Amino acid sequence: MTPNEQNRSGLWVVVPVKPFNEGKSRLAAQITPQQRCALNRELLSRTLTAINQAQLDAEILVVSRDSRALAAAERAGSHALAEESQPCTALPSSCTPNDAESEPQLNAALTQAARHAAAHGATKLLVLPTDMPNLTAEDVRAMAASRGLEPQINIAPSRDGGTNALMLQPAQVIPFAFGRDSFLRHQRLAAQAGIPVHVFQSDSLFFDIDQPEDYRRVFSHGS
């Protein structure tokens, strides 16, 4: 799919997706590999549904190493970007795909996606990981909103001090620093660049699936 020439806002929404069999590795002891794959598929579906329901004038880009995630993105009418592989030397000492060690790979994938979006006319970028099962269209619209054309950043913190959503205007205005303590790291990067930061909080933006009890809270009754 090529970028929509009717998109005048310059907004691109980027959804990074781990391979379905790797995502949510912290739940590996509690649910089967098949359940983890199904969970990651469902989280991607919910995220794309919320974005589409927001009815933004925007391009939606899914970046992933998983061909199944890319195919799902295209079926949903989104762009699909195959993530460039990262050598083990570019990652922590082990290439075991767990949540902590995948942070450099996530930031590299987002950098790749931001370059791609900027090359196709993006003037602002909204990053929405698939961790938030209760994400709403209202959340998406709030995170995508900007105050004029000047450089600015919107950020939604996670419960553990990470970043659950991030809007950059311009699209490459600061480096990506997702991972442990990234809420503060992103704010420090913005301060160093002299860019104002707007913090957004809502129950649905704040809640992500991180621990087994989070999974049970959302999916134990088939929701």
PDB file of N, CA, C and O in Angstrom, residues 9 13 19 25 32 36 48 63 94 131 138 178 184 197 205:
ATOM      1  N   SER A   9      -2.893  16.117   7.073  1.00  0.00           N
ATOM      2  CA  SER A   9      -2.496  16.475   8.436  1.00  0.00           C
ATOM      3  C   SER A   9      -1.021  16.231   8.698  1.00  0.00           C
ATOM      4  O   SER A   9      -0.444  16.817   9.609  1.00  0.00           O
ATOM      5  N   VAL A  13       0.492   7.322  12.459  1.00  0.00           N
ATOM      6  CA  VAL A  13       0.373   6.543  13.691  1.00  0.00           C
ATOM      7  C   VAL A  13       1.169   5.259  13.501  1.00  0.00           C
ATOM      8  O   VAL A  13       0.889   4.476  12.590  1.00  0.00           O
ATOM      9  N   PRO A  19       7.091 -10.121  17.239  1.00  0.00           N
ATOM     10  CA  PRO A  19       6.546 -11.397  16.745  1.00  0.00           C
ATOM     11  C   PRO A  19       5.554 -11.966  17.744  1.00  0.00           C
ATOM     12  O   PRO A  19       5.772 -11.909  18.956  1.00  0.00           O
ATOM     13  N   SER A  25       6.393 -11.944  26.994  1.00  0.00           N
ATOM     14  CA  SER A  25       7.168 -13.076  27.489  1.00  0.00           C
ATOM     15  C   SER A  25       7.044 -13.247  28.999  1.00  0.00           C
ATOM     16  O   SER A  25       7.261 -14.336  29.529  1.00  0.00           O
ATOM     17  N   THR A  32      -0.115 -20.704  27.779  1.00  0.00           N
ATOM     18  CA  THR A  32       0.571 -21.524  26.788  1.00  0.00           C
ATOM     19  C   THR A  32       1.092 -20.651  25.641  1.00  0.00           C
ATOM     20  O   THR A  32       0.631 -19.518  25.450  1.00  0.00           O
ATOM     21  N   ARG A  36      -0.429 -17.101  24.161  1.00  0.00           N
ATOM     22  CA  ARG A  36       0.349 -15.868  23.987  1.00  0.00           C
ATOM     23  C   ARG A  36       0.212 -15.343  22.571  1.00  0.00           C
ATOM     24  O   ARG A  36       0.041 -14.136  22.358  1.00  0.00           O
ATOM     25  N   LEU A  48      -5.559  -1.434  16.462  1.00  0.00           N
ATOM     26  CA  LEU A  48      -5.936  -0.926  15.147  1.00  0.00           C
ATOM     27  C   LEU A  48      -7.399  -0.503  15.112  1.00  0.00           C
ATOM     28  O   LEU A  48      -7.752   0.487  14.458  1.00  0.00           O
ATOM     29  N   VAL A  63       4.916  -1.754  12.164  1.00  0.00           N
ATOM     30  CA  VAL A  63       6.292  -2.199  11.922  1.00  0.00           C
ATOM     31  C   VAL A  63       6.534  -3.450  12.754  1.00  0.00           C
ATOM     32  O   VAL A  63       6.265  -3.479  13.949  1.00  0.00           O
ATOM     33  N   SER A  94      22.781 -10.928  25.456  1.00  0.00           N
ATOM     34  CA  SER A  94      22.030 -12.090  24.988  1.00  0.00           C
ATOM     35  C   SER A  94      20.952 -11.636  24.038  1.00  0.00           C
ATOM     36  O   SER A  94      20.377 -10.585  24.189  1.00  0.00           O
ATOM     37  N   ASP A 131       0.251  -2.660  23.931  1.00  0.00           N
ATOM     38  CA  ASP A 131       0.123  -3.155  25.307  1.00  0.00           C
ATOM     39  C   ASP A 131      -1.187  -2.758  25.989  1.00  0.00           C
ATOM     40  O   ASP A 131      -1.498  -3.292  27.047  1.00  0.00           O
ATOM     41  N   GLU A 138     -11.062   7.909  21.911  1.00  0.00           N
ATOM     42  CA  GLU A 138     -10.838   9.197  22.581  1.00  0.00           C
ATOM     43  C   GLU A 138      -9.390   9.349  23.010  1.00  0.00           C
ATOM     44  O   GLU A 138      -8.800  10.430  22.886  1.00  0.00           O
ATOM     45  N   PHE A 178      12.225   4.150  24.567  1.00  0.00           N
ATOM     46  CA  PHE A 178      11.275   3.258  25.240  1.00  0.00           C
ATOM     47  C   PHE A 178      12.015   2.240  26.083  1.00  0.00           C
ATOM     48  O   PHE A 178      13.125   1.811  25.755  1.00  0.00           O
ATOM     49  N   LEU A 184      10.583   9.379  32.131  1.00  0.00           N
ATOM     50  CA  LEU A 184      11.524  10.438  32.502  1.00  0.00           C
ATOM     51  C   LEU A 184      12.563  10.666  31.413  1.00  0.00           C
ATOM     52  O   LEU A 184      12.952  11.814  31.150  1.00  0.00           O
ATOM     53  N   VAL A 197       6.457  19.576  26.741  1.00  0.00           N
ATOM     54  CA  VAL A 197       5.888  18.240  26.881  1.00  0.00           C
ATOM     55  C   VAL A 197       4.516  18.345  27.531  1.00  0.00           C
ATOM     56  O   VAL A 197       4.345  19.048  28.535  1.00  0.00           O
ATOM     57  N   LEU A 205      -5.271   4.591  29.051  1.00  0.00           N
ATOM     58  CA  LEU A 205      -3.889   4.803  28.624  1.00  0.00           C
ATOM     59  C   LEU A 205      -2.898   4.285  29.662  1.00  0.00           C
ATOM     60  O   LEU A 205      -1.791   3.856  29.327  1.00  0.00           O
TER      61      LEU A 205
END
